[in-house]
Short mmCIF file of C-alpha atoms in Angstrom, two decimals:
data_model
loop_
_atom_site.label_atom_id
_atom_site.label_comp_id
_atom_site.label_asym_id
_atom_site.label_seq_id
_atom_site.Cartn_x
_atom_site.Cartn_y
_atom_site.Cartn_z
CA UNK Q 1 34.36 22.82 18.71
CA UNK Q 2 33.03 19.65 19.51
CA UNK Q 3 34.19 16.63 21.97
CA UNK Q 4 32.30 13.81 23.32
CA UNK Q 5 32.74 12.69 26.73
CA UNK Q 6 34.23 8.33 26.91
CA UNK Q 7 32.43 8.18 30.14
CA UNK Q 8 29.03 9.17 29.69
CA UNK Q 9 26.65 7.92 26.63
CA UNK Q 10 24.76 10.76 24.50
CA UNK Q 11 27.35 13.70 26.45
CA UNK Q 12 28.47 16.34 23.93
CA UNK Q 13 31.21 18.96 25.63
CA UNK Q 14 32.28 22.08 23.55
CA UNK Q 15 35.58 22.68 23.91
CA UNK Q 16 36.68 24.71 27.26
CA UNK Q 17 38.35 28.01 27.72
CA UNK Q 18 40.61 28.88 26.08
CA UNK Q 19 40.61 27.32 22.61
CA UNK Q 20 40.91 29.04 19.14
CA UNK Q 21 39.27 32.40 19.81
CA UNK Q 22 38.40 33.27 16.45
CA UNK Q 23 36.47 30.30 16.63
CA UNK Q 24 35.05 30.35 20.26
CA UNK Q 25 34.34 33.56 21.26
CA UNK Q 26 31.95 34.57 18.28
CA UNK Q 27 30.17 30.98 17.58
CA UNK Q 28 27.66 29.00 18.33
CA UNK Q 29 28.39 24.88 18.72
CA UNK Q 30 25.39 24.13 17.04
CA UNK Q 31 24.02 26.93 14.53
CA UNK Q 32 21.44 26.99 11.60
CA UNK Q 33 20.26 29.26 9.02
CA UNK Q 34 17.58 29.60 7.06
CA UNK Q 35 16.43 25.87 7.80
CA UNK Q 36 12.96 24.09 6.94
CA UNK Q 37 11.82 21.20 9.17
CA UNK Q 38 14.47 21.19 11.45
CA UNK Q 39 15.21 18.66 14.09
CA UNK Q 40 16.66 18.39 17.58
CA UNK Q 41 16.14 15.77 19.38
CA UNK Q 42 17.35 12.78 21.85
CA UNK Q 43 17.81 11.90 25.17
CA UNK Q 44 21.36 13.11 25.95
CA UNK Q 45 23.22 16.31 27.54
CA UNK Q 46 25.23 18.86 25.35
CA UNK Q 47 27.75 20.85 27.90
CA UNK Q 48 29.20 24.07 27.23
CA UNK Q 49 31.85 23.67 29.94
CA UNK Q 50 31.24 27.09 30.94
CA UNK Q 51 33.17 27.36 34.02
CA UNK Q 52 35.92 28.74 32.79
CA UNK Q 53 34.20 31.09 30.89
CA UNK Q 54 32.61 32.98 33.46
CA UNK Q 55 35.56 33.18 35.49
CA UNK Q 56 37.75 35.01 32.71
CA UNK Q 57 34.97 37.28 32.02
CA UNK Q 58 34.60 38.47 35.76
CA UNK Q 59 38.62 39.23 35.42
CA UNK Q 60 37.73 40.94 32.06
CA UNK Q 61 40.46 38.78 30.26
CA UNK Q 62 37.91 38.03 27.54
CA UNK Q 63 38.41 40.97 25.02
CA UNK Q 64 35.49 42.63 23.15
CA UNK Q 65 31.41 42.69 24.58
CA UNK Q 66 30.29 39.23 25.91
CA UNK Q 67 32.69 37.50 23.23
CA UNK Q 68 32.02 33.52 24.79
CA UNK Q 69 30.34 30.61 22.56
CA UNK Q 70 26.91 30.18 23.51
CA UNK Q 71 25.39 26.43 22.55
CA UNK Q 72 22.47 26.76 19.73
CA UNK Q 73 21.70 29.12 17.57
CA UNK Q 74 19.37 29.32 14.34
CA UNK Q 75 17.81 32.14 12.18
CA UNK Q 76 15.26 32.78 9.38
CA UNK Q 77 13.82 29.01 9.32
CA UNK Q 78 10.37 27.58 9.71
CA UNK Q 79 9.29 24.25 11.32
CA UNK Q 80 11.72 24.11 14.31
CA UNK Q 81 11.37 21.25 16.52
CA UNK Q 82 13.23 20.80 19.75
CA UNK Q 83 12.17 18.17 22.19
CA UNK Q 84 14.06 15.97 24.85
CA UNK Q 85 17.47 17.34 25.02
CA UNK Q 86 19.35 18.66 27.75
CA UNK Q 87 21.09 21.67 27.99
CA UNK Q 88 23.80 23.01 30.43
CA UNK Q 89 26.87 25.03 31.21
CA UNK Q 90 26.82 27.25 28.35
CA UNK Q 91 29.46 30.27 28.35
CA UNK Q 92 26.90 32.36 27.39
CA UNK Q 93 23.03 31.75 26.31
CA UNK Q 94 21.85 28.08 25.48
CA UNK Q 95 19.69 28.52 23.13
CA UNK Q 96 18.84 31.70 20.82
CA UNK Q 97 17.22 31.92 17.54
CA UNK Q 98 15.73 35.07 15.44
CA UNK Q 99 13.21 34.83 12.27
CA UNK Q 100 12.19 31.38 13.35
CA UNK Q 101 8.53 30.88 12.49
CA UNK Q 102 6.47 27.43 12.57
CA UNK Q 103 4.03 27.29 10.34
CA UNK Q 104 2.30 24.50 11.63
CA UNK Q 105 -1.22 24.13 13.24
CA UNK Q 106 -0.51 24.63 15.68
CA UNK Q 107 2.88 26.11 16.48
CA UNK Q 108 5.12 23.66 18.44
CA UNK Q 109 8.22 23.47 20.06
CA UNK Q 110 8.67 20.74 22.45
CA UNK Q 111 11.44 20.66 25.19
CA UNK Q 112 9.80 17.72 26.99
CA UNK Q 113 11.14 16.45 29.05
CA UNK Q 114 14.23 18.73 28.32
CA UNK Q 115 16.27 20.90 30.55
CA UNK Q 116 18.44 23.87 30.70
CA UNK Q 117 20.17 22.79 33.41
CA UNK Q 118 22.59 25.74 32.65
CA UNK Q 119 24.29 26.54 35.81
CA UNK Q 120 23.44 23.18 37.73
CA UNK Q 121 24.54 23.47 41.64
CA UNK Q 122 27.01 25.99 40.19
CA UNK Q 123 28.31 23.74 38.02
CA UNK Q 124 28.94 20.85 40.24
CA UNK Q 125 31.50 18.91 38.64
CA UNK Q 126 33.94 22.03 39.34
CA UNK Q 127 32.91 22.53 42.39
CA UNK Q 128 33.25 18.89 43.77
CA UNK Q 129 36.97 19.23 41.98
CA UNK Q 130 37.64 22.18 44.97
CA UNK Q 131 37.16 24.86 42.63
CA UNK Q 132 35.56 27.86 43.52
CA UNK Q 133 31.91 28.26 42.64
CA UNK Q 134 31.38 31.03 40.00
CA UNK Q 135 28.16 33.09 39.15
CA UNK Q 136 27.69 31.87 35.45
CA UNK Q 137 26.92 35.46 33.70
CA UNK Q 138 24.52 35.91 30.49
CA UNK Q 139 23.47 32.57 30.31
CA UNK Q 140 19.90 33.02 29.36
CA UNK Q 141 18.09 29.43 28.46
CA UNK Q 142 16.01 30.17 25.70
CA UNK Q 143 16.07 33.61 24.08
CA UNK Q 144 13.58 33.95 21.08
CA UNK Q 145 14.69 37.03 19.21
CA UNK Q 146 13.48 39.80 16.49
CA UNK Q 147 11.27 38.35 14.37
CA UNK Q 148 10.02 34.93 15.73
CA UNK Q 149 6.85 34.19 15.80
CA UNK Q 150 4.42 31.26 15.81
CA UNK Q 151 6.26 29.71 18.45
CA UNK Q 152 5.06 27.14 21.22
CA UNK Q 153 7.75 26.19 24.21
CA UNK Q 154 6.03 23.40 26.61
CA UNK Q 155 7.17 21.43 29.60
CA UNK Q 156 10.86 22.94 30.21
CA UNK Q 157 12.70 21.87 33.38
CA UNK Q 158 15.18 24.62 34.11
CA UNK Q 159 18.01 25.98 36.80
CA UNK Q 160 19.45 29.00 35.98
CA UNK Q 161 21.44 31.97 37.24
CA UNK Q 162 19.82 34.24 34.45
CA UNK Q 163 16.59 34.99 32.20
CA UNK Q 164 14.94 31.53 31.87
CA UNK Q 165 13.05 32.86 28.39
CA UNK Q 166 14.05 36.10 27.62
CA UNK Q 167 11.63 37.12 24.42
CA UNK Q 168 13.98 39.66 22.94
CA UNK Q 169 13.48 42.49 20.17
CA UNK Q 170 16.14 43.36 17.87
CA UNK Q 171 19.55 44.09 19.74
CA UNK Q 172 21.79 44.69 16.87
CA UNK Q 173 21.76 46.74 13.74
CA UNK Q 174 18.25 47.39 12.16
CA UNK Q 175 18.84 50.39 10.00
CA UNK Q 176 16.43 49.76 6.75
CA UNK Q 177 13.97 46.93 7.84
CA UNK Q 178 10.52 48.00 8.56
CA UNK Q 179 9.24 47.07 12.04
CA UNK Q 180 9.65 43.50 13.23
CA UNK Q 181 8.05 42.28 16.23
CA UNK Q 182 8.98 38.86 18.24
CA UNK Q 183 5.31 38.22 18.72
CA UNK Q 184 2.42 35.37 19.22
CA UNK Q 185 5.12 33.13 21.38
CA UNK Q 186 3.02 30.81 24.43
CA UNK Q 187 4.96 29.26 26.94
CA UNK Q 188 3.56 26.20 28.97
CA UNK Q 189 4.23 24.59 32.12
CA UNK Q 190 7.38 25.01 33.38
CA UNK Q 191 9.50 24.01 36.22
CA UNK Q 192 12.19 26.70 37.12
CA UNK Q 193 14.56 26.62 39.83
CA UNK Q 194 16.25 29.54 40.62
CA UNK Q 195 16.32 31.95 37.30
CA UNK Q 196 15.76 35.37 36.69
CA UNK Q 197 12.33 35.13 35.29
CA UNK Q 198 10.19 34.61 32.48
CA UNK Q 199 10.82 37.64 30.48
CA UNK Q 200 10.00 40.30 28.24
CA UNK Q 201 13.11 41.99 26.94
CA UNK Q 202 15.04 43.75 27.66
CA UNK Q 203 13.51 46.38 25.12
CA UNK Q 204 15.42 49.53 24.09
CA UNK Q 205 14.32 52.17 22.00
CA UNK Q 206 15.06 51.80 18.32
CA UNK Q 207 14.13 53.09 14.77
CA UNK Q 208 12.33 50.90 13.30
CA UNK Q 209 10.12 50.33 16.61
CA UNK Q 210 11.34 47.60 18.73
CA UNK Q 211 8.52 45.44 19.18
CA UNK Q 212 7.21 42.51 21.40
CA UNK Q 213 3.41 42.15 21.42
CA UNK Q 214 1.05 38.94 21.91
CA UNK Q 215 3.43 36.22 24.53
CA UNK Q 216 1.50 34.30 26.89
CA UNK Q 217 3.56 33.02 29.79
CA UNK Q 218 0.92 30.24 31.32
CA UNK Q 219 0.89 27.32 33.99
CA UNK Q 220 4.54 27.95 35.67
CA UNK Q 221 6.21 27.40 39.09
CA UNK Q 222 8.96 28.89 40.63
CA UNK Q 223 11.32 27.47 43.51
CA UNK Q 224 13.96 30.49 44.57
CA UNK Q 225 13.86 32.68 41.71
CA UNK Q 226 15.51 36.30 41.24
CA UNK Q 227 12.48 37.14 40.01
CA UNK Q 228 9.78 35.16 38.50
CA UNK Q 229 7.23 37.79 36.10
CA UNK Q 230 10.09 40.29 34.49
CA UNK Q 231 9.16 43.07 31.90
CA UNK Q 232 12.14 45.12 31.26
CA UNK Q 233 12.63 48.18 29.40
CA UNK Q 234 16.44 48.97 28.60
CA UNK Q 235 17.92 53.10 28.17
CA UNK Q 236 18.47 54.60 25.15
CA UNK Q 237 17.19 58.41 23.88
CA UNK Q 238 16.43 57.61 20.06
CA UNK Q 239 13.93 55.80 18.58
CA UNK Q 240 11.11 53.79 20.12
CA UNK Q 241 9.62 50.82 21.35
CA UNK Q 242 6.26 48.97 22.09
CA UNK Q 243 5.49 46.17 24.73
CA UNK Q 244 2.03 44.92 24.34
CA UNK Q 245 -0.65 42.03 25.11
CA UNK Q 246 1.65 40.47 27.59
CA UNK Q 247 -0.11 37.40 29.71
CA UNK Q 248 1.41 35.49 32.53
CA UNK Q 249 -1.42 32.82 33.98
CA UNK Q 250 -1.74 30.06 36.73
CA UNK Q 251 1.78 30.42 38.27
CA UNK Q 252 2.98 29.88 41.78
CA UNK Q 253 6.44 31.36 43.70
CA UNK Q 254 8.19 29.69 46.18
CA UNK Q 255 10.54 31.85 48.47
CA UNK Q 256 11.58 34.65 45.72
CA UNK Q 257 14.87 35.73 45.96
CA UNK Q 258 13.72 39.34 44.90
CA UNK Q 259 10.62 40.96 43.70
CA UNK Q 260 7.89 37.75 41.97
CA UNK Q 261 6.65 40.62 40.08
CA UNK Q 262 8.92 43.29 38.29
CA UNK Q 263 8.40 45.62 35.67
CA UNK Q 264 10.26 48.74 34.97
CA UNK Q 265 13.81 49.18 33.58
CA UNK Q 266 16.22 46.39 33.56
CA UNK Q 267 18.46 46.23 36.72
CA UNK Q 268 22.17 45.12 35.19
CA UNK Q 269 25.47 46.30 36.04
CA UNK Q 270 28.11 43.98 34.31
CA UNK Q 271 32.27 43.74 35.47
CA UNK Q 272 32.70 45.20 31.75
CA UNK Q 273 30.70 48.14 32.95
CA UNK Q 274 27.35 47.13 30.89
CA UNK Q 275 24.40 48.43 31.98
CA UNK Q 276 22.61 51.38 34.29
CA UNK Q 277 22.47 49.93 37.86
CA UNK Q 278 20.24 48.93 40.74
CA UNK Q 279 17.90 51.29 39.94
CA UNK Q 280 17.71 52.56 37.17
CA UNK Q 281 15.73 55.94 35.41
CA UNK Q 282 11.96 54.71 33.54
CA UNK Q 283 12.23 54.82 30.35
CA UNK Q 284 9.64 57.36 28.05
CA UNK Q 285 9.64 55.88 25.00
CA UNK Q 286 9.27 52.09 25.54
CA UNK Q 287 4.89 52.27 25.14
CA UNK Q 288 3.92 49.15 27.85
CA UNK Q 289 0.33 48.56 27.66
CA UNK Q 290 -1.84 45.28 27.90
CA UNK Q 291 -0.12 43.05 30.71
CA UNK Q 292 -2.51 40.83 32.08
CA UNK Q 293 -1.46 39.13 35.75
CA UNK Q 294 -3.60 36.61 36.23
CA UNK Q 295 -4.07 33.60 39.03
CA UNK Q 296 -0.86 34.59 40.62
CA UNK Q 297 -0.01 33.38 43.67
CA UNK Q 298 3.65 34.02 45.74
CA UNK Q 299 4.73 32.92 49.60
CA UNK Q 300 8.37 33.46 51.31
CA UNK Q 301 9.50 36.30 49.58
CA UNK Q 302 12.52 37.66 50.93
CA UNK Q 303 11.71 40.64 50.35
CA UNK Q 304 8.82 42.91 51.76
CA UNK Q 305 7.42 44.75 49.00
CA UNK Q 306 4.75 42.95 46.61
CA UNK Q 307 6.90 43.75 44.19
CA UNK Q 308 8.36 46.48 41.40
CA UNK Q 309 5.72 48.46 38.99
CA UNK Q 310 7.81 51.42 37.69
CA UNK Q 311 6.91 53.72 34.01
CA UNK Q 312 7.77 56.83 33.12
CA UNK Q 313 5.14 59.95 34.10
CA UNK Q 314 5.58 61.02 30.35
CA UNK Q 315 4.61 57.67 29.15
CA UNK Q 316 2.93 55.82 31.48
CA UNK Q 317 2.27 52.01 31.56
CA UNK Q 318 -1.81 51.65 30.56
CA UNK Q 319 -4.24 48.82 30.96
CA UNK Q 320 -2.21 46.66 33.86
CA UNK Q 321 -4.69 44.30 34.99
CA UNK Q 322 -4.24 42.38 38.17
CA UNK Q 323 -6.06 39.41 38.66
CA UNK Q 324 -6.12 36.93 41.76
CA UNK Q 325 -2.76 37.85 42.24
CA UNK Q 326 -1.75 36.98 46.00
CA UNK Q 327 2.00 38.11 46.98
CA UNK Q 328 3.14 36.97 50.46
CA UNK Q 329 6.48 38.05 52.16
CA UNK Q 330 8.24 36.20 54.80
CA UNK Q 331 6.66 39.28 56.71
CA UNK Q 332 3.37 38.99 56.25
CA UNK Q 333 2.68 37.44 59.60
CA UNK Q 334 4.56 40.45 61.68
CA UNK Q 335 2.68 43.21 60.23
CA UNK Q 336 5.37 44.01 57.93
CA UNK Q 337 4.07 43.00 54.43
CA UNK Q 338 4.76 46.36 51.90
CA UNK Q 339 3.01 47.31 49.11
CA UNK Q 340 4.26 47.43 45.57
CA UNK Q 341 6.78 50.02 44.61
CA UNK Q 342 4.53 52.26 41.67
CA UNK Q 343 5.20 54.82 39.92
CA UNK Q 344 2.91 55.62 36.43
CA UNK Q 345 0.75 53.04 36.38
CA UNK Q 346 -2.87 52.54 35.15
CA UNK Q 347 -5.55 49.47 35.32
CA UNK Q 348 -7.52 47.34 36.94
CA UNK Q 349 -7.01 45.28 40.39
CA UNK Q 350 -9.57 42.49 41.59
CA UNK Q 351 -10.56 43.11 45.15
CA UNK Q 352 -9.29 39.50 45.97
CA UNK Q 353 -5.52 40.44 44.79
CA UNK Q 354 -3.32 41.12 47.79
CA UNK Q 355 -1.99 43.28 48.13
CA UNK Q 356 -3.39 46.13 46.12
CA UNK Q 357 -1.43 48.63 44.63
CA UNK Q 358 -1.53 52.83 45.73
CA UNK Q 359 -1.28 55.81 44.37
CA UNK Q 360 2.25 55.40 44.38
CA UNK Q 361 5.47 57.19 45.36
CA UNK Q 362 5.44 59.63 42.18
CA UNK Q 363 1.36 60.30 43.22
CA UNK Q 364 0.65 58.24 39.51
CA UNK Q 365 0.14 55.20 40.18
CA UNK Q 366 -4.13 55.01 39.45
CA UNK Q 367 -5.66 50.71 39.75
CA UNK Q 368 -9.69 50.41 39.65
CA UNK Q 369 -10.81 47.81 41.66
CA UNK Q 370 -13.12 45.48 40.14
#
């Protein structure tokens, strides 16, 4: 699984498409379970030579779901610490764990001065070869999963085609465990370039409850992102699920590709035929309540609109609190600046936030201004 580069010190390559795909297409290259105190650390690059990858899953020549070797993985440990690593060209996510807690005081991971450089300039050795540049699907950079807690990211450098941090609930089989949330995670000051966002989820409906509560996403900026503040809800018609105490703080957005601010169901449609669309239907029973915006500010959107606030009218979102949150399209100086897209919404909106949400297009959409 493993190779290391002659011409570059500290480089560690995964092997490329194809290779044994027993081996490749369910593993990690570096995974962990159940460890205590663990370690990783340094001042190199680990590559997932992903190009290929991506390629062969556009052409659906990769058989099963998403069946590519992402880069780390660990599960049900305690006192992780990452710090001054780089990152990139993963086939799938860089880095996921589940059950990871840190019992410390407080909680730390370090990625400093790390970077998920996943997708760099489309990865640029390939391209500078004459190949053809290739969007890099899936490849999340750091996806904390059901059950971790306790967890403290700081000072991540990333450039990404997907999720940034995607805090995830469980996605697999849960039948017989009570209800465990991914909860009490704070992110600090990051640098993101491109990206789909800091995110919550996505979260589907499940039994036991799906759960994310208590993730503060604080002191951020953004330079062409998809989207920069994503909570995502995901379909599904049994079970349910529960978003809650969500912060994002002190950010700013540079020319957004898309909407700075999105919540509502996940937009995804996949060449294996994963996921519901553009725009998707809300979904009822995902319970969002709690998400704080606060000291937001966004210029040279692409877009007009403000940005995406979208619940269900039999569930509705409660307690969305807007807070110095300034969003700025590339329009704003001809008179063509939109609102946000609403529908079932409730909070509270300072008067210096700009611009302020309506009533909405479903009539539901109800912000106090404070």
């Amino acid at each position: 699984m493993l190779a290391r580069s002659p011409a570059r010190s500290h480089h560690l390559q995964s092997l490329p498409f194809p290779c044994c795909p027993i081996v490749c297409s369910t593993s990690y290259l570096f995974e962990w379970d159940n460890g205590t105190d663990l370690t990783l650390a340094g001042h190199g690059t680990i590559d997932g030579q992903g190009y290929k990858w991506w390629w062969q899953f556009l052409l659906n020549k990769i058989p099963g779901d998403r069946k590519r070797p992402g880069l780390v993985y660990m599960t049900s440990g305690t006192g992780l610490n990452v710090a001054n690593i780089t990152l990139r060209n993963s086939p799938i996510m860089h880095m996921h764990f589940d059950n990871i807690t840190d019992d410390e005081d407080p909680p730390f991971m370090q990625l400093a001065p790390s970077e998920l450089a996943g997708i760099q300039k489309w990865a640029e050795e390939e391209t500078a070869a004459g190949a053809i540049p290739m969007l890099p699907f899936n490849t999340d950079g750091i996806d904390p999963g059901v059950g971790a807690k306790d967890v403290f990211i700081k000072n991540l450098t990333a450039e990404n085609f997907d999720d940034v941090i995607a805090v995830k609930p469980c996605n697999g089989d849960c039948a017989g465990m009570s209800m465990l949330c991914t909860e009490n995670i704070v992110v600090e000051n990051s640098k993101i370039f491109l990206g789909v966002g800091l995110s919550i989820g996505s979260v589907n409906p499940k039994d036991p409850t799906n759960c994310i509560k208590d993730i503060v996403f604080q002191g951020a900026s953004f330079k062409y992102p998809f989207k920069a503040v994503y909570v995502k809800t995901n379909s599904g018609d049994t079970g349910d699920g529960i978003i809650q105490n969500i912060t994002y703080a002190d950010m700013t957005i540079e020319d957004p590709i898309l909407w700075p601010i999105y919540i509502g169901p996940q937009q995804q449609k996949e060449p294996n035929g994963i996921g519901d669309g553009f725009w998707p239907e809300t979904q009822p029973l995902i319970t969002i309540s709690d998400i704080f915006l606060r000291n937001i500010t966004s210029t040279g959107g692409f877009l007009p609109h403000a940005g995406i606030l979208r619940c269900n009218a039999s569930n509705p979102c409660t307690n969305i609190v807007i807070e110095d949150v300034s969003v700025e399209s590339r329009y704003s100086n001809d008179g063509l600046q939109l609102d946000y897209v609403c529908e079932s919404m409730q909070g509270t909106v300072t008067k210096a936030s700009y611009p302020l949400p309506d009533e909405g297009s479903d009539g539901l959409c109800s912000f106090e201004q404070i």
